[in-house]
Coordinates of C-alpha atoms in Angstrom, one line a residue:
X1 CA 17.7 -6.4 -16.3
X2 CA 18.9 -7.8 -13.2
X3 CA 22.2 -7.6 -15.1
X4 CA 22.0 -3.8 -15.7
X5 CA 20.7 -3.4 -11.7
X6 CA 24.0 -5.2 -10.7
X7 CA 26.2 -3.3 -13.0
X8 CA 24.9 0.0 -11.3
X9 CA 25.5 -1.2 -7.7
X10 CA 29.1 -2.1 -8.7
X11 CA 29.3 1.7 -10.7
X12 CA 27.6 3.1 -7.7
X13 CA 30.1 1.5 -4.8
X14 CA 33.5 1.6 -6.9
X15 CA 32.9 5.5 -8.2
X16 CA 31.7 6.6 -4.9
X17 CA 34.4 5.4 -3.0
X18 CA 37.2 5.4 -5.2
X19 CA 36.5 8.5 -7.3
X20 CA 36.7 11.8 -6.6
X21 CA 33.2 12.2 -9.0
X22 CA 31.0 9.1 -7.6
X23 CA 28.2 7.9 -10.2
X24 CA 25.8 8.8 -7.2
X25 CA 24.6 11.8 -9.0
X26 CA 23.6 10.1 -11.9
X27 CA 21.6 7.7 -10.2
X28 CA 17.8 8.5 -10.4
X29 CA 18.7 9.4 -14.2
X30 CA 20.4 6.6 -15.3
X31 CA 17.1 4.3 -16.1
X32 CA 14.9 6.8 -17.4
X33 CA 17.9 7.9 -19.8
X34 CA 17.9 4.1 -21.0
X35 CA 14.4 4.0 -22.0
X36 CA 15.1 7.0 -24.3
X37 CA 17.0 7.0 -27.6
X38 CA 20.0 8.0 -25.8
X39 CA 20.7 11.6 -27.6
X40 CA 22.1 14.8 -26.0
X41 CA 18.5 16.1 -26.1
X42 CA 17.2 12.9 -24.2
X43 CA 19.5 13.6 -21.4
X44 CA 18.4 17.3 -21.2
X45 CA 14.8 16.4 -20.8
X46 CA 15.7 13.3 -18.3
X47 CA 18.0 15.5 -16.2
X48 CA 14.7 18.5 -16.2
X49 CA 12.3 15.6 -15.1
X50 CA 14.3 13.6 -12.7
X51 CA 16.6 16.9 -11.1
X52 CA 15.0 20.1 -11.3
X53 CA 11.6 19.6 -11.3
X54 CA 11.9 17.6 -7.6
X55 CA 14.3 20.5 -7.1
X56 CA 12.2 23.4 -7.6
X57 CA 9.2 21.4 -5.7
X58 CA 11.3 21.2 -2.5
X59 CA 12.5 24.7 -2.7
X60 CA 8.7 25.6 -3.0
X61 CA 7.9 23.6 -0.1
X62 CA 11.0 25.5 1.9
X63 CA 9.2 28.7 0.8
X64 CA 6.0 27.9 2.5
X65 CA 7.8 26.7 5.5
X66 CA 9.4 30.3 5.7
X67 CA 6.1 31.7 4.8
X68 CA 4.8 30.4 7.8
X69 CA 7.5 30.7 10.4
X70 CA 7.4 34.3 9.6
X71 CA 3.3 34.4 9.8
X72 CA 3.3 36.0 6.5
X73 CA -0.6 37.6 6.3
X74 CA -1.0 39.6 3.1
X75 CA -0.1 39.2 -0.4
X76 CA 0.7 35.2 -0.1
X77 CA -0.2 34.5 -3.5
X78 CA 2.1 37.5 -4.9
X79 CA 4.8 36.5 -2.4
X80 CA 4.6 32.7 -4.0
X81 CA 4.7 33.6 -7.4
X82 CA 7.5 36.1 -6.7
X83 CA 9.7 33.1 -4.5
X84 CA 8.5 30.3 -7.4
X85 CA 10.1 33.2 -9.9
X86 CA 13.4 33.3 -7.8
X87 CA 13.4 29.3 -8.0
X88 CA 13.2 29.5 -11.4
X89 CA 15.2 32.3 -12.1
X90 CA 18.2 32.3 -10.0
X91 CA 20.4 31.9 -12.7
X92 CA 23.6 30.9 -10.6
X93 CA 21.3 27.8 -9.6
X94 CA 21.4 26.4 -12.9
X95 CA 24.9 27.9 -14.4
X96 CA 26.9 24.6 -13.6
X97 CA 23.8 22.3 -14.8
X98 CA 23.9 24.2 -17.9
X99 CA 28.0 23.4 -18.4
X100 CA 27.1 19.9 -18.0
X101 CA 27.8 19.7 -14.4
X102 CA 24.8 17.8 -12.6
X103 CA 26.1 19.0 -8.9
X104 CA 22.8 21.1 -8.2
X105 CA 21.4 17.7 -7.2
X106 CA 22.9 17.9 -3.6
X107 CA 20.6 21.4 -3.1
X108 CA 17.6 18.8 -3.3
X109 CA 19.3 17.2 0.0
X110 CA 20.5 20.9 1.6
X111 CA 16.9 22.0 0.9
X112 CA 15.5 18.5 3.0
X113 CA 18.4 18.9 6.0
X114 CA 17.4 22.5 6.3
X115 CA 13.9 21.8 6.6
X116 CA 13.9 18.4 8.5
X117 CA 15.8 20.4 11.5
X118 CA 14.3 23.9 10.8
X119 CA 12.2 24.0 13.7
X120 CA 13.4 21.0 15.6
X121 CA 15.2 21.9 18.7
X122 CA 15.7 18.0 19.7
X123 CA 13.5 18.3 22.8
X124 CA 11.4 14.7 21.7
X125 CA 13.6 11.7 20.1
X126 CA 11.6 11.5 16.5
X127 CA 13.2 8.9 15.3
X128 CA 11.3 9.0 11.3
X129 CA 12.7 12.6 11.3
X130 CA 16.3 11.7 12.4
X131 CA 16.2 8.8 10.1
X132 CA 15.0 11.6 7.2
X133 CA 18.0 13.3 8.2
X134 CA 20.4 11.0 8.6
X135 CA 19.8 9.5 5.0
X136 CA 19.7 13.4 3.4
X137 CA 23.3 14.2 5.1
X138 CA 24.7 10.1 4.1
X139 CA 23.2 11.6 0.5
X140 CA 24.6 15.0 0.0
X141 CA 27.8 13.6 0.8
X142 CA 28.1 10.9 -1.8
X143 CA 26.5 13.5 -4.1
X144 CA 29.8 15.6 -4.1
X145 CA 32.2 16.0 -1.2
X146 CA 32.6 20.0 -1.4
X147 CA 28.8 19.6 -0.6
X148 CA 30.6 18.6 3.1
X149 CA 31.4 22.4 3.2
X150 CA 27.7 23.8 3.6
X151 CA 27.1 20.5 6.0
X152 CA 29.7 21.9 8.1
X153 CA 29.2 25.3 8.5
X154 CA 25.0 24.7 8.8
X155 CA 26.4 21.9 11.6
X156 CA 28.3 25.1 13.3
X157 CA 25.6 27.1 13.3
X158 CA 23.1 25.1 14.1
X159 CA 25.0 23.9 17.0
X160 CA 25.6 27.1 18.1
X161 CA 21.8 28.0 18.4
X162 CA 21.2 24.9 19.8
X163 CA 23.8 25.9 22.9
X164 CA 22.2 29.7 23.1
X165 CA 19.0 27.9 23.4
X166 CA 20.0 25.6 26.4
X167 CA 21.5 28.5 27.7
X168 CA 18.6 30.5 28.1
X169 CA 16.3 28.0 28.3
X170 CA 15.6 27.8 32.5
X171 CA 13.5 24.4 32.2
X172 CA 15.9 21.7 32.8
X173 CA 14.2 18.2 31.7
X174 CA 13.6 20.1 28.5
X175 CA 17.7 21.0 28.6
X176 CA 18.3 17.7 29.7
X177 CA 16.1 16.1 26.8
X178 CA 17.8 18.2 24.1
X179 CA 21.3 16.9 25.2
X180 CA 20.6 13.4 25.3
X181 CA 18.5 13.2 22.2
X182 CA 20.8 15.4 20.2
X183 CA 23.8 13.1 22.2
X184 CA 22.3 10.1 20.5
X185 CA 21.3 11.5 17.3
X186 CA 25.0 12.5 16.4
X187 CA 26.7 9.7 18.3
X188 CA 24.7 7.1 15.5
X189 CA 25.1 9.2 12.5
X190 CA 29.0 9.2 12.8
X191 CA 29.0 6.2 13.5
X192 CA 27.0 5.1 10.6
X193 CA 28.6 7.3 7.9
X194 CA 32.0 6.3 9.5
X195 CA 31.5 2.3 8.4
X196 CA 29.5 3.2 5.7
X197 CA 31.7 6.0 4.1
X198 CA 35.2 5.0 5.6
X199 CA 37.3 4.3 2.1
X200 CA 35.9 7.6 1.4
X201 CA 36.9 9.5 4.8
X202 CA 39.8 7.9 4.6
X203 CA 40.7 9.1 0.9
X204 CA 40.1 12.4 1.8
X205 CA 41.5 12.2 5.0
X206 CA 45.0 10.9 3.0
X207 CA 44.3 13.6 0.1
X208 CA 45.7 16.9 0.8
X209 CA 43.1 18.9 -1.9
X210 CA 45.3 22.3 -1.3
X211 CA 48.2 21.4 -3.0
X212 CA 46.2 18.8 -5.7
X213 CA 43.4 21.6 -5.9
X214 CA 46.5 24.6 -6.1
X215 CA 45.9 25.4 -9.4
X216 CA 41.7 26.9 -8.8
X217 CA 43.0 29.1 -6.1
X218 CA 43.0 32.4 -7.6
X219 CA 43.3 34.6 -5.2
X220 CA 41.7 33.7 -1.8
X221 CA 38.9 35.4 0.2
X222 CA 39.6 39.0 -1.9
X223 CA 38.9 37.4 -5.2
X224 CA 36.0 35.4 -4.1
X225 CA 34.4 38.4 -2.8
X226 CA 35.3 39.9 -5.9
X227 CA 34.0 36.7 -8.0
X228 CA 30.3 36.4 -5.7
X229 CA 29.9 40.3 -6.6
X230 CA 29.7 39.5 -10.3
X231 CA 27.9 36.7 -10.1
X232 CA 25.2 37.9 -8.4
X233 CA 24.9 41.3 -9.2
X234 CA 24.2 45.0 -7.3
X235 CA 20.5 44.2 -7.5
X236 CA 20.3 40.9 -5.9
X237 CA 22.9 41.9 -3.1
X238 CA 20.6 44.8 -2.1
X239 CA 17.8 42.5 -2.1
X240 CA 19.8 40.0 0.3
X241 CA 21.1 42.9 2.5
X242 CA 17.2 44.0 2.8
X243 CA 16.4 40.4 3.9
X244 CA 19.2 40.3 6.2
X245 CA 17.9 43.3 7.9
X246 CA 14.4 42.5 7.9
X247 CA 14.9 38.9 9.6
X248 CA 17.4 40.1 11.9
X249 CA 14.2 42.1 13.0
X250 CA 11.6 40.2 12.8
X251 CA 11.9 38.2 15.6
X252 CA 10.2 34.4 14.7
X253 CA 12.8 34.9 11.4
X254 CA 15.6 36.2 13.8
X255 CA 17.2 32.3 14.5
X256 CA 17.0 31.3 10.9
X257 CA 18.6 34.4 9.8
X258 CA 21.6 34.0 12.2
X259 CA 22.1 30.5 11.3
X260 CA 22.0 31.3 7.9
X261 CA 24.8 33.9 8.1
X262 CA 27.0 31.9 10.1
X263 CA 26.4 28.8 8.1
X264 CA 27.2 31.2 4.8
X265 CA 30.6 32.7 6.2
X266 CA 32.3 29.5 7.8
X267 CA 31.7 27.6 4.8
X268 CA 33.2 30.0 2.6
X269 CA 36.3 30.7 4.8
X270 CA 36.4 27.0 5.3
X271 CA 36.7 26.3 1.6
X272 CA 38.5 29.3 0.3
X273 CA 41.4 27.8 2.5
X274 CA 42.0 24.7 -0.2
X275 CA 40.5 27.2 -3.5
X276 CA 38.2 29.3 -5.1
X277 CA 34.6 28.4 -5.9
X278 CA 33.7 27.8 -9.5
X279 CA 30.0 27.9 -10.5
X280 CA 29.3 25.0 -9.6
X281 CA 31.0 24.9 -6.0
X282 CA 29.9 27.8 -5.6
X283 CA 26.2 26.2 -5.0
X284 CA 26.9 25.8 -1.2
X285 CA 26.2 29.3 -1.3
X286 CA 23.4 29.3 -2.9
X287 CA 20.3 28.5 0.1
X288 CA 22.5 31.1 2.0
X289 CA 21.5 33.4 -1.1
X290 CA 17.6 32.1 -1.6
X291 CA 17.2 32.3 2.4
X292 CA 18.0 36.0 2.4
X293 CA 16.6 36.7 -0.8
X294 CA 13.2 35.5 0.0
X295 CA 13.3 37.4 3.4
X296 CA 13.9 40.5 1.2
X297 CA 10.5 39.5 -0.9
X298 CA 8.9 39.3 2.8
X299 CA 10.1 42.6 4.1
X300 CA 7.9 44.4 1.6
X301 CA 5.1 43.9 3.6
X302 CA 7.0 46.6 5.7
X303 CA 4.6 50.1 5.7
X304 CA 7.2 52.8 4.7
X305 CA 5.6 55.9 6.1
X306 CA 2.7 54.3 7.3
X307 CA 1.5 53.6 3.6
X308 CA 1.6 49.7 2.3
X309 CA 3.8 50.0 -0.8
X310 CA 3.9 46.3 -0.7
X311 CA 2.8 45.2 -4.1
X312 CA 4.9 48.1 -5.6
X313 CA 8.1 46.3 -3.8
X314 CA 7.0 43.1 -5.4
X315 CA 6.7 44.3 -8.7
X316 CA 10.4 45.8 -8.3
X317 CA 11.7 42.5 -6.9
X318 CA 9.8 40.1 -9.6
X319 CA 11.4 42.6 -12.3
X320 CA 14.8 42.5 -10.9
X321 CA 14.4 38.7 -11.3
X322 CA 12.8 38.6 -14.6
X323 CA 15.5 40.8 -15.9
X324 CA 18.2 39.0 -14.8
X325 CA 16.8 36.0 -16.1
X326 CA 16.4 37.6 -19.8
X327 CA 19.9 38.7 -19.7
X328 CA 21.7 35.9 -18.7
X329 CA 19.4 34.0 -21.6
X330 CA 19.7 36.9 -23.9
X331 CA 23.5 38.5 -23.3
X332 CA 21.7 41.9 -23.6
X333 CA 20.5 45.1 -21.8
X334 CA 20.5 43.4 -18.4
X335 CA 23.4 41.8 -18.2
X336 CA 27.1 42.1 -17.4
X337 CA 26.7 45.5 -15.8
X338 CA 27.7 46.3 -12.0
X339 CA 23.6 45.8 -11.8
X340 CA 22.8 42.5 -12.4
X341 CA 24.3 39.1 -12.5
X342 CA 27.2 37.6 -14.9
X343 CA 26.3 34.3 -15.2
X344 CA 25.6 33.5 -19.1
X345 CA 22.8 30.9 -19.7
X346 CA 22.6 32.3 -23.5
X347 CA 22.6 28.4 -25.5
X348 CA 26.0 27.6 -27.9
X349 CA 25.1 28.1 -30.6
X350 CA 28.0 26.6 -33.0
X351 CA 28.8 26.6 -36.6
X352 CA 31.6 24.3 -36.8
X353 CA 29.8 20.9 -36.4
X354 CA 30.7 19.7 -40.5
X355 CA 34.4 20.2 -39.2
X356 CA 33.5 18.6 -35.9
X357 CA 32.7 16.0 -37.7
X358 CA 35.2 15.6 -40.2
X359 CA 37.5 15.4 -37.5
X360 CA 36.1 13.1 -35.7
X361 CA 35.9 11.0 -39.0
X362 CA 39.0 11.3 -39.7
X363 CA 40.0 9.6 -35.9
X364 CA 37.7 6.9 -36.4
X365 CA 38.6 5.9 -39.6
X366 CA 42.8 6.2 -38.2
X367 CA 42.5 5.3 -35.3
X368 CA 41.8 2.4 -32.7
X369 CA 42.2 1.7 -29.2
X370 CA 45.8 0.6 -30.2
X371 CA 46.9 3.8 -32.5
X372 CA 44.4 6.4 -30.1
X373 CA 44.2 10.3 -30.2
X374 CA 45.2 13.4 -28.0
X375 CA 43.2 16.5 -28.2
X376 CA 45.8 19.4 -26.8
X377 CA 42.8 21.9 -25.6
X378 CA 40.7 22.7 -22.4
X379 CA 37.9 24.6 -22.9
X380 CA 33.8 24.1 -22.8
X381 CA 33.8 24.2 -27.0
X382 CA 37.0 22.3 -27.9
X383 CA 38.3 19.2 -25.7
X384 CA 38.8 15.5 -25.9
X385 CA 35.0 15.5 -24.7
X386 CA 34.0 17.4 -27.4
X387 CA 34.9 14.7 -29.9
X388 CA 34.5 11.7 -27.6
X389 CA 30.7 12.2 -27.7
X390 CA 30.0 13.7 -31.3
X391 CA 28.1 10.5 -32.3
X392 CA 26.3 9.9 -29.1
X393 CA 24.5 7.6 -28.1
X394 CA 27.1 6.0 -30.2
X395 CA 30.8 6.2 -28.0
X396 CA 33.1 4.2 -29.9
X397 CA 35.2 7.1 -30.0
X398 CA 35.6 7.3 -26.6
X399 CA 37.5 4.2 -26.6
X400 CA 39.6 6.0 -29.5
X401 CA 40.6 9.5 -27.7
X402 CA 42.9 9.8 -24.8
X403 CA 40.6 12.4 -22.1
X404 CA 43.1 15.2 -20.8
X405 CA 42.1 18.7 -19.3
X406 CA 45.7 19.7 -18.6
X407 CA 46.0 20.8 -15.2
X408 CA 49.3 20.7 -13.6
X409 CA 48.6 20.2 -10.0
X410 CA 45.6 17.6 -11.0
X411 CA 46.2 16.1 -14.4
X412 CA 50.0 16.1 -14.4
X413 CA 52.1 15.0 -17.6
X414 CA 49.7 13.5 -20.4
X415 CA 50.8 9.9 -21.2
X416 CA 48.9 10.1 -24.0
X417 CA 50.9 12.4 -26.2
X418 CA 53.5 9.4 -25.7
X419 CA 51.2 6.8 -26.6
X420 CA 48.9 8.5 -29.3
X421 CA 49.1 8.1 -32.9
X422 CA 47.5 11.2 -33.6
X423 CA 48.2 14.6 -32.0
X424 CA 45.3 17.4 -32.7
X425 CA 47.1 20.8 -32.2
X426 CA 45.2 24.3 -32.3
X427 CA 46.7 27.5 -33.6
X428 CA 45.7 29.1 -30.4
X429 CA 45.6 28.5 -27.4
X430 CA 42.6 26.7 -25.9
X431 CA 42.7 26.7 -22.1
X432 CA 39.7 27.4 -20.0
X433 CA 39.1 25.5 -16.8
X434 CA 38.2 28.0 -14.3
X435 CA 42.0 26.9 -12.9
X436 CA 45.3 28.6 -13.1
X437 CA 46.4 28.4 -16.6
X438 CA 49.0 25.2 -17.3
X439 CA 52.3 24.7 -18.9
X440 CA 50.5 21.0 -20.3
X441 CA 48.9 22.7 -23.5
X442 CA 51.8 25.1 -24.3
X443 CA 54.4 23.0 -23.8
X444 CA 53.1 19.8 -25.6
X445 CA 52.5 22.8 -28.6
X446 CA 56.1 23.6 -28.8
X447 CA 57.5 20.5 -28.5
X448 CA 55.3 19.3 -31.7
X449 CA 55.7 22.2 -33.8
X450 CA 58.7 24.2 -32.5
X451 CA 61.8 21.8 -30.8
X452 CA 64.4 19.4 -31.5
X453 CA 61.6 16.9 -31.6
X454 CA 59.6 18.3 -33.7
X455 CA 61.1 16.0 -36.7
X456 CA 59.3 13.0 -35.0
X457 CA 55.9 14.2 -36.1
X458 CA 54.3 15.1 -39.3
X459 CA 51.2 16.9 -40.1
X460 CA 48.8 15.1 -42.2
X461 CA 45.4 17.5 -42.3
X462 CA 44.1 20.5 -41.0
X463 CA 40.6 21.4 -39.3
X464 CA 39.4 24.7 -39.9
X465 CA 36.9 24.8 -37.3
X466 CA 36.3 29.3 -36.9
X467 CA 38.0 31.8 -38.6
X468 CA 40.0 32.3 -35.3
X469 CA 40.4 28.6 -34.4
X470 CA 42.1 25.4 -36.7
X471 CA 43.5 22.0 -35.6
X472 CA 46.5 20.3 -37.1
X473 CA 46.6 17.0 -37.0
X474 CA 50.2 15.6 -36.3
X475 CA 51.4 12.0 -37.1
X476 CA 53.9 10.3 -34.9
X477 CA 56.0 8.8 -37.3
X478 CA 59.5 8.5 -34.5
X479 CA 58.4 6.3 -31.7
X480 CA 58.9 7.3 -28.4
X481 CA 62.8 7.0 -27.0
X482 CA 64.7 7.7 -23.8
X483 CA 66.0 10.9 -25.5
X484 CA 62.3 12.3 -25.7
X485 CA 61.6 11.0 -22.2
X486 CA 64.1 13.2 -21.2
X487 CA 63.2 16.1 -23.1
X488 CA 60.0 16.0 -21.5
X489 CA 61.5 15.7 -17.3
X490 CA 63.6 18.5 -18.6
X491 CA 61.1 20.6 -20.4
X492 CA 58.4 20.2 -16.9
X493 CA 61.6 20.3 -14.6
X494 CA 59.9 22.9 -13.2
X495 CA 56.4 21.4 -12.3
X496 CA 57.9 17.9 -11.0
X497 CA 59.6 19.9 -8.4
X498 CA 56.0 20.4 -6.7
X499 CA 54.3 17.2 -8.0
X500 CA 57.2 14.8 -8.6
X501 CA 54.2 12.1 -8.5
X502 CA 52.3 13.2 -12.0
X503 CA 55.5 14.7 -13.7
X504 CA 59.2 12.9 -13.7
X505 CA 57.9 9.3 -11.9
X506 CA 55.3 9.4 -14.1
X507 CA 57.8 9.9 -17.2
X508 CA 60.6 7.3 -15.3
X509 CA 57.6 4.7 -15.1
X510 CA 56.7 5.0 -19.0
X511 CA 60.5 5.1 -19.8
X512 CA 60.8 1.2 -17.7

């Protein structure tokens, strides 16, 4: 045991400040997951207990905060079911989780900054609150370093309503208490995240993510506009705007509703500048899009025509939920359209696990960590991962399979095509990131089955895995020479001209 404990400080330190994915996210599942027999399902149910439950708790505790900063009188129970719905429902809260992506995590520590300062104004020094906060913003970092994003912009914002309040505030101990308190407050939490974070700062200080991160910019603030649409859908937008109106009148939801925008729009110029949000980036959206959503769900209490239509507007904003929801479960009727969100949650179901595993057979029973594999393909169904893990808990083949997701700007040339025994080639291509797509997977391709190297391979056995898809599996059976090492600086001659550090060094170091 203690053992284990020290093995997940070391994991904990090294990932956190040397990777760009730190093992912090992992860490309240980690030990539950060991107590269970270690299958794909156990995670599942781990990740629900330890994640989303605490997750959707919180958020129901920022509900009633909002319920009563914005003296909400009638219909609380129907306004609480209908926000608990939304927590549950929102499927662009759980699209990333469901890819395998366990970033929704840092919402649990957005939700606790949001509420720890919501109506704090730093007028007394409370020093259990500020430590509260200190700890959630020390933890939302570590959790994922886009998260730094939302902390910025909220920072912005809230900074800004803190300087209109002192302002217009004409009492000046209280003016002079806010500026010391709020002095000392962000003089000590630099300072501590500075020394306690600084290989980290300094990595991403050193790191310049818009040309590494080149590849998932797709098209800027247009295309994200374009992208937020269709994720969210007509319905929900309307809903938003509706809340957006109603707290920008409602005068105790006026400040909250300001911060909120602002917080929303310099975090998403901010990180639009390096690329574009993928689902699960694009969670440093998402309180921006509960906040205004939930503020729609209050603004029915608004009498249209002097007559309270008020359950009748929460009956329309629970169904706009619930259909969402059944679409993005379902793919049907309410889903896709210019109406409702595009953000599948519909379960894989696959039909290609005997060739799965006859493939991954065949590499443990060819290969070692000596004579390894390469899986040339990027997508959520077929990748090295997808074979890595067939036998979990069981991850020998891990240790057999090189991992590649072939992006040029990230990923760079694939060693492992150089050093593998075994290269698995599709028929078609198999490239889905959310980036740009490569020259890695098309290239390597060619050079197996169609160029002047082509004789140093063989193919030994085919995996029909669809009727659309099959892997060949190629033998090396010419080792690697300095006339293939130069094939390869001349065939990504193009692509080493902008990283020159993953494509020809990396090809002049293997050739030495």
């Amino acid at each position: 045991m203690i053992i284990g404990f020290k093995d997940f400080l070391w994991t904990f330190v090294r990932t956190t400040y040397n990777d760009d994915y730190g093992g912090f996210l992992l860490a309240f599942i980690s030990y539950p997951f060991s107590l269970t027999n270690k299958s794909g399902a156990a995670f599942q149910i781990t990740f629900y207990i330890t994640i989303i439950i605490p997750l959707i708790f919180i958020l129901y505790v920022y509900f009633k905060k909002l319920m009563e900063i914005a003296k909400v009188e009638k219909n609380k129970t129907f306004i609480t079911v209908a926000c608990m719905c939304l927590a549950i429902g929102f499927t662009l809260l759980y699209k990333s989780a469901i890819e395998g992506q366990p970033d929704i995590i840092g919402l649990i520590y957005v939700a606790s900054i949001i509420l720890l300062t919501i109506d704090y104004r730093f007028e007394k020094l409370e020093i259990k609150r500020l430590l509260f906060l200190a700890i959630s913003v020390f933890c939302l970092i570590i959790s994922r370093r886009w998260y730094s994003f939302w902390l910025v912009g909220y920072v912005c914002a809230y900074a800004l309503y803190l300087i209109y309040y002192l302002i217009k505030t004409k009492d000046n101990k209280i003016r002079i208490n806010i500026i010391k308190n709020a002095s000392i407050f962000c003089i000590l939490t630099i300072a501590f995240l500075v020394i306690s974070l600084y290989p980290l700062i300094s990595r991403i200080i050193k790191n310049d993510y818009s040309v590494s991160y080149a590849a998932w910019n797709i098209g800027g603030l247009k295309k994200e506009i374009v992208l937020q649409f269709k994720k969210l859908g007509l319905l929900y937008i309307c809903v938003m705007l509706v809340g957006v109106i109603y707290g920008l009148k409602n005068k105790n939801l006026r400040r909250l509703t300001l911060i909120t925008i602002i917080q929303y729009v310099i975090t998403l110029l901010a990180f639009i500048r390096i690329q574009n949000l993928g689902d699960h980036q694009s969670l440093i959206l998402m309180m921006a899009y509960i906040t205004l959503f939930v503020f729609g769900i209050f603004a029915t209490e608004v009498k249209i025509f002097k007559k309270d239509f008020s359950k009748i507007g929460l009956g329309i904003i629970t169904f706009i939920i619930l259909s969402n929801m059944f679409g993005a479960y379902t793919e049907k009727i309410f889903y896709g359209k210019i109406l409702f969100q595009k953000s599948s949650l519909k379960p894989i179901i696959r039909e290609d696990y005997d060739t799965l595993r006859e493939m991954a057979d065949f590499i443990l029973e060819n290969c070692d960590e000596k004579n390894m594999a390469y899986i040339n393909a990027a997508t959520p169904l077929y990748c090295a991962n997808t074979f890595q893990y067939y036998y979990l808990p069981d991850r020998k083949l891990k240790n057999y399979i090189y991992y590649e997701s072939a992006i040029d700007s990230v990923h760079g040339f694939p060693v492992g095509v150089l050093a593998s025994k075994y290269i698995f080639i599709s028929n078609v291509r198999l490239e889905v990131t959310g980036a740009q797509l490569g020259h890695i997977i098309p290239y390597i391709k060619e050079t197996i089955e169609d160029s002047e190297l082509s004789y140093k391979f063989k193919a030994v056995k085919e995996f029909k895995m669809t009727d659309e898809v099959t892997f060949t599996a190629y033998e090396r059976v010419v080792p690697v020479d300095i006339k293939e090492i130069e094939y390869y600086k001349e065939k990504f001659k193009e692509q080493s001209e902008f990283y020159p550090e993953l494509f020809e060094n990396r090809l002049n170091e293997y050739e030495y």
